[in-house]
PDB file of C-alpha atoms and ligand atoms in Angstrom:
ATOM      1  CA  UNK A   1     -90.707 -27.264  19.081  1.00 57.00           C
ATOM      2  CA  UNK A   2     -89.580 -25.804  15.092  1.00 65.00           C
ATOM      3  CA  UNK A   3     -86.190 -24.605  15.460  1.00 91.00           C
ATOM      4  CA  UNK A   4     -86.047 -20.247  15.454  1.00 97.00           C
ATOM      5  CA  UNK A   5     -83.483 -18.502  13.946  1.00 97.00           C
ATOM      6  CA  UNK A   6     -83.109 -15.019  14.414  1.00 97.00           C
ATOM      7  CA  UNK A   7     -80.577 -12.989  12.221  1.00 96.00           C
ATOM      8  CA  UNK A   8     -78.113 -10.769  14.076  1.00 93.00           C
ATOM      9  CA  UNK A   9     -75.554 -10.261  11.496  1.00 96.00           C
ATOM     10  CA  UNK A  10     -74.993  -6.311  11.510  1.00 97.00           C
ATOM     11  CA  UNK A  11     -76.038  -5.455   8.148  1.00 97.00           C
ATOM     12  CA  UNK A  12     -79.121  -7.220   8.356  1.00 98.00           C
ATOM     13  CA  UNK A  13     -80.252  -5.256  11.912  1.00 98.00           C
ATOM     14  CA  UNK A  14     -78.786  -1.928  10.706  1.00 98.00           C
ATOM     15  CA  UNK A  15     -81.465  -2.369   7.428  1.00 98.00           C
ATOM     16  CA  UNK A  16     -84.303  -3.243   9.160  1.00 98.00           C
ATOM     17  CA  UNK A  17     -83.842  -0.409  11.830  1.00 98.00           C
ATOM     18  CA  UNK A  18     -83.773   1.943   8.511  1.00 98.00           C
ATOM     19  CA  UNK A  19     -86.795   0.670   7.170  1.00 98.00           C
ATOM     20  CA  UNK A  20     -88.377   0.510  10.728  1.00 98.00           C
ATOM     21  CA  UNK A  21     -88.453   4.297  10.737  1.00 98.00           C
ATOM     22  CA  UNK A  22     -92.032   6.043   9.874  1.00 98.00           C
ATOM     23  CA  UNK A  23     -89.811   8.697   7.488  1.00 97.00           C
ATOM     24  CA  UNK A  24     -88.758   6.315   5.449  1.00 98.00           C
ATOM     25  CA  UNK A  25     -90.630   6.266   2.116  1.00 97.00           C
ATOM     26  CA  UNK A  26     -92.352   4.100  -0.696  1.00 98.00           C
ATOM     27  CA  UNK A  27     -88.839   3.387  -2.656  1.00 98.00           C
ATOM     28  CA  UNK A  28     -86.738   3.403  -0.151  1.00 98.00           C
ATOM     29  CA  UNK A  29     -88.493   1.034   2.069  1.00 98.00           C
ATOM     30  CA  UNK A  30     -88.852  -1.021  -0.814  1.00 98.00           C
ATOM     31  CA  UNK A  31     -84.998  -1.443  -1.671  1.00 98.00           C
ATOM     32  CA  UNK A  32     -84.360  -2.405   1.449  1.00 98.00           C
ATOM     33  CA  UNK A  33     -86.279  -5.103   2.335  1.00 98.00           C
ATOM     34  CA  UNK A  34     -85.232  -6.718  -1.471  1.00 98.00           C
ATOM     35  CA  UNK A  35     -81.604  -6.380   0.345  1.00 98.00           C
ATOM     36  CA  UNK A  36     -82.792  -8.016   3.717  1.00 98.00           C
ATOM     37  CA  UNK A  37     -84.234 -10.857   1.758  1.00 98.00           C
ATOM     38  CA  UNK A  38     -81.134 -11.441  -0.292  1.00 98.00           C
ATOM     39  CA  UNK A  39     -78.720 -11.183   2.953  1.00 97.00           C
ATOM     40  CA  UNK A  40     -81.512 -13.784   4.501  1.00 97.00           C
ATOM     41  CA  UNK A  41     -81.496 -16.213   1.214  1.00 96.00           C
ATOM     42  CA  UNK A  42     -77.449 -16.593   1.691  1.00 93.00           C
ATOM     43  CA  UNK A  43     -78.363 -17.861   5.452  1.00 93.00           C
ATOM     44  CA  UNK A  44     -81.222 -19.861   4.659  1.00 96.00           C
ATOM     45  CA  UNK A  45     -79.536 -21.672   2.017  1.00 93.00           C
ATOM     46  CA  UNK A  46     -76.687 -22.299   3.970  1.00 92.00           C
ATOM     47  CA  UNK A  47     -77.812 -26.272   4.370  1.00 91.00           C
ATOM     48  CA  UNK A  48     -78.839 -27.033   0.825  1.00 91.00           C
ATOM     49  CA  UNK A  49     -77.287 -30.529  -0.115  1.00 90.00           C
ATOM     50  CA  UNK A  50     -74.113 -30.614  -1.975  1.00 93.00           C
ATOM     51  CA  UNK A  51     -72.437 -32.814  -4.955  1.00 95.00           C
ATOM     52  CA  UNK A  52     -68.992 -33.300  -6.553  1.00 97.00           C
ATOM     53  CA  UNK A  53     -68.915 -32.843 -10.481  1.00 97.00           C
ATOM     54  CA  UNK A  54     -65.776 -33.060 -12.581  1.00 98.00           C
ATOM     55  CA  UNK A  55     -64.864 -30.105 -14.715  1.00 98.00           C
ATOM     56  CA  UNK A  56     -62.241 -28.642 -16.764  1.00 98.00           C
ATOM     57  CA  UNK A  57     -60.160 -25.414 -15.710  1.00 98.00           C
ATOM     58  CA  UNK A  58     -57.833 -23.849 -18.106  1.00 98.00           C
ATOM     59  CA  UNK A  59     -55.130 -25.669 -16.283  1.00 98.00           C
ATOM     60  CA  UNK A  60     -56.367 -29.218 -15.781  1.00 98.00           C
ATOM     61  CA  UNK A  61     -59.254 -31.474 -14.779  1.00 98.00           C
ATOM     62  CA  UNK A  62     -60.483 -31.388 -11.140  1.00 98.00           C
ATOM     63  CA  UNK A  63     -63.483 -32.508  -9.208  1.00 98.00           C
ATOM     64  CA  UNK A  64     -65.453 -29.942  -7.247  1.00 98.00           C
ATOM     65  CA  UNK A  65     -68.774 -29.109  -5.131  1.00 96.00           C
ATOM     66  CA  UNK A  66     -71.998 -28.284  -7.069  1.00 94.00           C
ATOM     67  CA  UNK A  67     -75.591 -27.627  -5.955  1.00 90.00           C
ATOM     68  CA  UNK A  68     -76.640 -31.281  -5.536  1.00 89.00           C
ATOM     69  CA  UNK A  69     -79.888 -30.110  -7.792  1.00 74.00           C
ATOM     70  CA  UNK A  70     -82.537 -29.578  -5.287  1.00 71.00           C
ATOM     71  CA  UNK A  71     -85.439 -27.997  -6.620  1.00 87.00           C
ATOM     72  CA  UNK A  72     -86.501 -24.940  -4.834  1.00 95.00           C
ATOM     73  CA  UNK A  73     -89.902 -23.133  -4.487  1.00 98.00           C
ATOM     74  CA  UNK A  74     -90.063 -19.572  -3.039  1.00 98.00           C
ATOM     75  CA  UNK A  75     -93.512 -18.771  -2.109  1.00 98.00           C
ATOM     76  CA  UNK A  76     -94.676 -14.891  -0.953  1.00 98.00           C
ATOM     77  CA  UNK A  77     -97.736 -14.618   1.029  1.00 98.00           C
ATOM     78  CA  UNK A  78     -99.846 -11.579  -1.067  1.00 98.00           C
ATOM     79  CA  UNK A  79     -99.197  -8.815  -0.704  1.00 96.00           C
ATOM     80  CA  UNK A  80     -96.469  -8.235   1.494  1.00 98.00           C
ATOM     81  CA  UNK A  81     -94.241 -11.289   0.743  1.00 98.00           C
ATOM     82  CA  UNK A  82     -93.903 -10.364  -2.839  1.00 98.00           C
ATOM     83  CA  UNK A  83     -91.390  -7.854  -1.364  1.00 98.00           C
ATOM     84  CA  UNK A  84     -88.718 -10.214  -0.995  1.00 98.00           C
ATOM     85  CA  UNK A  85     -89.346 -12.598  -3.880  1.00 98.00           C
ATOM     86  CA  UNK A  86     -86.603 -10.461  -6.229  1.00 98.00           C
ATOM     87  CA  UNK A  87     -83.746 -10.624  -3.488  1.00 98.00           C
ATOM     88  CA  UNK A  88     -84.199 -14.024  -2.871  1.00 98.00           C
ATOM     89  CA  UNK A  89     -84.129 -14.621  -6.786  1.00 97.00           C
ATOM     90  CA  UNK A  90     -81.192 -12.654  -6.929  1.00 96.00           C
ATOM     91  CA  UNK A  91     -79.454 -15.571  -5.020  1.00 94.00           C
ATOM     92  CA  UNK A  92     -81.744 -18.809  -6.361  1.00 94.00           C
ATOM     93  CA  UNK A  93     -82.569 -17.450 -10.228  1.00 94.00           C
ATOM     94  CA  UNK A  94     -83.602 -20.745 -11.194  1.00 92.00           C
ATOM     95  CA  UNK A  95     -86.079 -20.906  -7.725  1.00 95.00           C
ATOM     96  CA  UNK A  96     -89.771 -21.442  -9.342  1.00 97.00           C
ATOM     97  CA  UNK A  97     -92.313 -18.776  -7.823  1.00 98.00           C
ATOM     98  CA  UNK A  98     -95.919 -19.652  -6.068  1.00 98.00           C
ATOM     99  CA  UNK A  99     -98.303 -17.525  -4.699  1.00 98.00           C
ATOM    100  CA  UNK A 100    -100.654 -17.674  -1.810  1.00 98.00           C
ATOM    101  CA  UNK A 101    -103.317 -14.782  -1.648  1.00 98.00           C
ATOM    102  CA  UNK A 102    -104.133 -13.771   1.578  1.00 96.00           C
ATOM    103  CA  UNK A 103    -105.276 -10.736   4.108  1.00 92.00           C
ATOM    104  CA  UNK A 104    -106.459 -10.088   7.350  1.00 90.00           C
ATOM    105  CA  UNK A 105    -110.211  -9.303   8.587  1.00 91.00           C
ATOM    106  CA  UNK A 106    -109.570  -6.412  10.176  1.00 87.00           C
ATOM    107  CA  UNK A 107    -112.269  -6.636  12.763  1.00 90.00           C
ATOM    108  CA  UNK A 108    -111.331 -10.638  13.865  1.00 94.00           C
ATOM    109  CA  UNK A 109    -107.378 -10.775  12.557  1.00 91.00           C
ATOM    110  CA  UNK A 110    -108.638 -13.730  11.224  1.00 95.00           C
ATOM    111  CA  UNK A 111    -106.588 -14.753   7.723  1.00 95.00           C
ATOM    112  CA  UNK A 112    -108.813 -15.055   4.693  1.00 96.00           C
ATOM    113  CA  UNK A 113    -107.218 -17.064   1.758  1.00 96.00           C
ATOM    114  CA  UNK A 114    -107.966 -15.457  -2.003  1.00 97.00           C
ATOM    115  CA  UNK A 115    -105.735 -17.124  -4.288  1.00 97.00           C
ATOM    116  CA  UNK A 116    -103.115 -19.850  -4.549  1.00 98.00           C
ATOM    117  CA  UNK A 117    -101.168 -20.893  -7.348  1.00 98.00           C
ATOM    118  CA  UNK A 118     -98.098 -23.348  -6.425  1.00 98.00           C
ATOM    119  CA  UNK A 119     -95.528 -25.049  -9.251  1.00 97.00           C
ATOM    120  CA  UNK A 120     -97.084 -28.489 -10.075  1.00 95.00           C
ATOM    121  CA  UNK A 121     -94.455 -30.095  -8.828  1.00 95.00           C
ATOM    122  CA  UNK A 122     -94.498 -28.379  -5.045  1.00 96.00           C
ATOM    123  CA  UNK A 123     -94.552 -32.154  -3.536  1.00 95.00           C
ATOM    124  CA  UNK A 124     -90.305 -32.356  -4.557  1.00 93.00           C
ATOM    125  CA  UNK A 125     -89.531 -29.026  -3.845  1.00 95.00           C
ATOM    126  CA  UNK A 126     -87.931 -27.422  -0.957  1.00 95.00           C
ATOM    127  CA  UNK A 127     -90.265 -24.313  -0.336  1.00 98.00           C
ATOM    128  CA  UNK A 128     -89.137 -20.875   0.955  1.00 98.00           C
ATOM    129  CA  UNK A 129     -92.232 -19.314   2.290  1.00 98.00           C
ATOM    130  CA  UNK A 130     -91.901 -15.502   2.670  1.00 98.00           C
ATOM    131  CA  UNK A 131     -93.728 -12.302   4.465  1.00 98.00           C
ATOM    132  CA  UNK A 132     -92.461  -9.871   5.988  1.00 98.00           C
ATOM    133  CA  UNK A 133     -94.880  -9.940   9.032  1.00 98.00           C
ATOM    134  CA  UNK A 134     -95.395 -12.498  11.753  1.00 98.00           C
ATOM    135  CA  UNK A 135     -98.143 -11.042  14.007  1.00 98.00           C
ATOM    136  CA  UNK A 136    -100.306 -13.135  15.093  1.00 97.00           C
ATOM    137  CA  UNK A 137     -98.934 -16.247  12.706  1.00 97.00           C
ATOM    138  CA  UNK A 138    -102.667 -16.723  11.592  1.00 97.00           C
ATOM    139  CA  UNK A 139    -101.882 -16.041   7.950  1.00 97.00           C
ATOM    140  CA  UNK A 140     -98.140 -18.101   8.361  1.00 98.00           C
ATOM    141  CA  UNK A 141    -100.590 -20.949   9.598  1.00 98.00           C
ATOM    142  CA  UNK A 142    -102.994 -21.007   6.962  1.00 98.00           C
ATOM    143  CA  UNK A 143    -100.529 -20.912   4.091  1.00 98.00           C
ATOM    144  CA  UNK A 144     -98.380 -23.652   5.486  1.00 98.00           C
ATOM    145  CA  UNK A 145    -101.917 -25.514   5.809  1.00 98.00           C
ATOM    146  CA  UNK A 146    -102.426 -24.572   1.757  1.00 98.00           C
ATOM    147  CA  UNK A 147     -98.789 -25.724   1.084  1.00 98.00           C
ATOM    148  CA  UNK A 148     -99.091 -29.012   2.985  1.00 98.00           C
ATOM    149  CA  UNK A 149    -102.193 -29.572   1.813  1.00 97.00           C
ATOM    150  CA  UNK A 150    -100.556 -29.388  -1.783  1.00 97.00           C
ATOM    151  CA  UNK A 151     -98.110 -31.897  -0.909  1.00 97.00           C
ATOM    152  CA  UNK A 152     -94.875 -30.131   0.309  1.00 97.00           C
ATOM    153  CA  UNK A 153     -92.661 -31.606   2.806  1.00 96.00           C
ATOM    154  CA  UNK A 154     -90.075 -29.098   3.607  1.00 96.00           C
ATOM    155  CA  UNK A 155     -90.986 -25.565   4.266  1.00 98.00           C
ATOM    156  CA  UNK A 156     -89.057 -22.504   5.888  1.00 98.00           C
ATOM    157  CA  UNK A 157     -90.788 -19.783   7.141  1.00 98.00           C
ATOM    158  CA  UNK A 158     -88.505 -16.262   6.205  1.00 98.00           C
ATOM    159  CA  UNK A 159     -89.962 -13.281   7.940  1.00 98.00           C
ATOM    160  CA  UNK A 160     -88.333  -9.639   8.210  1.00 98.00           C
ATOM    161  CA  UNK A 161     -90.403  -8.979  11.924  1.00 98.00           C
ATOM    162  CA  UNK A 162     -91.805 -11.835  14.495  1.00 98.00           C
ATOM    163  CA  UNK A 163     -94.130 -11.405  17.138  1.00 98.00           C
ATOM    164  CA  UNK A 164     -93.508 -13.832  20.146  1.00 98.00           C
ATOM    165  CA  UNK A 165     -97.385 -14.528  19.605  1.00 97.00           C
ATOM    166  CA  UNK A 166     -96.626 -15.576  16.138  1.00 98.00           C
ATOM    167  CA  UNK A 167     -93.830 -17.487  16.477  1.00 98.00           C
ATOM    168  CA  UNK A 168     -95.318 -19.913  19.316  1.00 98.00           C
ATOM    169  CA  UNK A 169     -98.409 -20.305  17.264  1.00 98.00           C
ATOM    170  CA  UNK A 170     -96.717 -21.183  14.236  1.00 98.00           C
ATOM    171  CA  UNK A 171     -94.004 -23.182  16.329  1.00 97.00           C
ATOM    172  CA  UNK A 172     -97.194 -24.967  18.021  1.00 97.00           C
ATOM    173  CA  UNK A 173     -99.142 -26.024  14.655  1.00 97.00           C
ATOM    174  CA  UNK A 174     -95.998 -26.726  12.546  1.00 98.00           C
ATOM    175  CA  UNK A 175     -92.945 -27.858  14.146  1.00 97.00           C
ATOM    176  CA  UNK A 176     -92.031 -29.103  11.811  1.00 97.00           C
ATOM    177  CA  UNK A 177     -91.367 -25.869   9.962  1.00 98.00           C
ATOM    178  CA  UNK A 178     -88.208 -23.893  10.405  1.00 97.00           C
ATOM    179  CA  UNK A 179     -88.802 -20.369  11.134  1.00 98.00           C
ATOM    180  CA  UNK A 180     -85.893 -17.275   9.790  1.00 98.00           C
ATOM    181  CA  UNK A 181     -86.572 -14.233  11.020  1.00 98.00           C
ATOM    182  CA  UNK A 182     -84.148 -10.488  11.541  1.00 98.00           C
ATOM    183  CA  UNK A 183     -86.304  -9.618  14.708  1.00 98.00           C
ATOM    184  CA  UNK A 184     -88.596 -11.175  17.346  1.00 98.00           C
ATOM    185  CA  UNK A 185     -90.205  -7.629  19.158  1.00 98.00           C
ATOM    186  CA  UNK A 186     -91.725  -7.299  21.797  1.00 98.00           C
ATOM    187  CA  UNK A 187     -95.592  -8.109  21.844  1.00 97.00           C
ATOM    188  CA  UNK A 188     -98.630  -7.406  19.633  1.00 98.00           C
ATOM    189  CA  UNK A 189    -100.880  -4.760  20.065  1.00 97.00           C
ATOM    190  CA  UNK A 190    -105.032  -4.776  20.473  1.00 95.00           C
ATOM    191  CA  UNK A 191    -105.322  -3.808  16.777  1.00 94.00           C
ATOM    192  CA  UNK A 192    -103.001  -6.794  15.873  1.00 95.00           C
ATOM    193  CA  UNK A 193     -99.949  -4.953  14.998  1.00 97.00           C
ATOM    194  CA  UNK A 194     -96.316  -6.045  15.914  1.00 98.00           C
ATOM    195  CA  UNK A 195     -94.971  -3.535  18.644  1.00 98.00           C
ATOM    196  CA  UNK A 196     -92.271  -1.736  18.038  1.00 98.00           C
ATOM    197  CA  UNK A 197     -92.896  -3.215  14.193  1.00 98.00           C
ATOM    198  CA  UNK A 198     -92.454  -1.338  11.223  1.00 98.00           C
ATOM    199  CA  UNK A 199     -96.174  -0.797  10.695  1.00 98.00           C
ATOM    200  CA  UNK A 200     -98.327  -2.131   8.387  1.00 97.00           C
ATOM    201  CA  UNK A 201     -95.800  -3.811   5.306  1.00 98.00           C
ATOM    202  CA  UNK A 202     -98.067  -4.486   2.782  1.00 97.00           C
ATOM    203  CA  UNK A 203     -98.772  -0.571   2.593  1.00 97.00           C
ATOM    204  CA  UNK A 204     -95.091   1.082   2.753  1.00 98.00           C
ATOM    205  CA  UNK A 205     -94.504  -1.859   0.436  1.00 98.00           C
ATOM    206  CA  UNK A 206     -97.018  -0.497  -2.125  1.00 97.00           C
ATOM    207  CA  UNK A 207     -97.586   3.135  -1.275  1.00 96.00           C
ATOM    208  CA  UNK A 208    -101.653   2.222  -0.050  1.00 96.00           C
ATOM    209  CA  UNK A 209    -102.937   2.682   3.077  1.00 83.00           C
TER     210      UNK A 209
HETATM  211  C1  LIG B 301    -100.027  -8.715   6.516  1.00 54.22           C
HETATM  212  C2  LIG B 301     -98.819  -9.338   7.003  1.00 54.22           C
HETATM  213  C3  LIG B 301     -99.022 -10.872   6.969  1.00 54.22           C
HETATM  214  C4  LIG B 301    -100.005 -10.992   7.768  1.00 54.22           C
HETATM  215  C5  LIG B 301     -99.660 -10.983   9.407  1.00 54.22           C
HETATM  216  O1  LIG B 301    -100.999  -8.707   5.837  1.00 54.22           O
HETATM  217  O2  LIG B 301     -97.856  -9.180   4.940  1.00 54.22           O
HETATM  218  O3  LIG B 301     -99.529 -11.694   5.882  1.00 54.22           O
HETATM  219  O4  LIG B 301    -100.208  -9.421   8.434  1.00 54.22           O
HETATM  220  O5  LIG B 301    -100.631 -11.292  10.308  1.00 54.22           O
HETATM  221  P1  LIG B 301    -101.095 -12.413  11.175  1.00 54.22           P
HETATM  222  O6  LIG B 301     -99.822 -13.138  11.747  1.00 54.22           O
HETATM  223  O7  LIG B 301    -101.640 -11.684  12.349  1.00 54.22           O
HETATM  224  O8  LIG B 301    -101.829 -13.283  10.514  1.00 54.22           O
HETATM  225  P2  LIG B 301    -102.293  -8.325   5.486  1.00 54.22           P
HETATM  226  O9  LIG B 301    -103.393  -9.051   5.596  1.00 54.22           O
HETATM  227  O10 LIG B 301    -101.631  -6.787   5.511  1.00 54.22           O
HETATM  228  O11 LIG B 301    -102.176  -8.148   4.147  1.00 54.22           O
HETATM  229  P3  LIG B 301    -101.406  -7.079   2.890  1.00 54.22           P
HETATM  230  O12 LIG B 301    -100.042  -7.953   2.639  1.00 54.22           O
HETATM  231  O13 LIG B 301    -102.147  -7.807   1.204  1.00 54.22           O
HETATM  232  O14 LIG B 301    -101.363  -5.825   2.573  1.00 54.22           O
HETATM  233  N1  LIG B 302     -99.015  -6.872   9.669  1.00 54.22           N
HETATM  234  C1  LIG B 302     -98.447  -5.374   9.028  1.00 54.22           C
HETATM  235  O1  LIG B 302     -98.313  -5.544   8.162  1.00 54.22           O
HETATM  236  N2  LIG B 302     -97.864  -5.286  10.225  1.00 54.22           N
HETATM  237  C2  LIG B 302     -97.967  -5.712  11.719  1.00 54.22           C
HETATM  238  O2  LIG B 302     -97.537  -5.203  12.167  1.00 54.22           O
HETATM  239  C3  LIG B 302     -99.058  -6.939  12.042  1.00 54.22           C
HETATM  240  C4  LIG B 302     -99.473  -7.669  10.807  1.00 54.22           C
END
């Protein structure tokens, strides 16, 4: 089974509670998703390898730590994953961005893939796959398949709200993928929505219905 990390940081939990509320509008929703994504990125990158570098301060030469130059890619699942990209980019500005376009068929809840564009060297990059919602897990599962098919080896899935059903599905299909989430909610309802959840993340981010 893959690892699941649920972020219990008070700032993340506080901000998530704000955007769950139905009276929060698009502007505030978008801003807070961005902030949560930054906070999550800080934790998700905790294990990035470091190396020593010799530098000169105004006082003397010294050997200090720097990132080992490991390459990263941020890959949002469209549309809603886009809302998390800028928040992560603030901390990792040199990361490359891939895109996976996918929507859930409203009747069957099965994901439909419509677009994949990834950095050419995706096989050499650690991938942060981002999507605010992990519901049935179908979209994440298919997106991970798309990444692996193109050579991605180390993948971390970052979500805001997850259903237990989705976590289990991804763990079963992809035990090598680490999952990071701000909440594992109670259950999925008959329409495939996470309960209590926050509604349709794409619609709330982009002001569509
Ligand atoms: C939402 C969400 C995930 C997916 C999760 O996208 O952003 O991609 O549903 O559901 P699943 O785990 O059951 O697959 P949606 O299909 O609404 O598309 P959108 O982001 O374009 O609105
Ligand atoms: N997609 C969403 O945007 N919200 C849910 O609750 C489930 C899937």
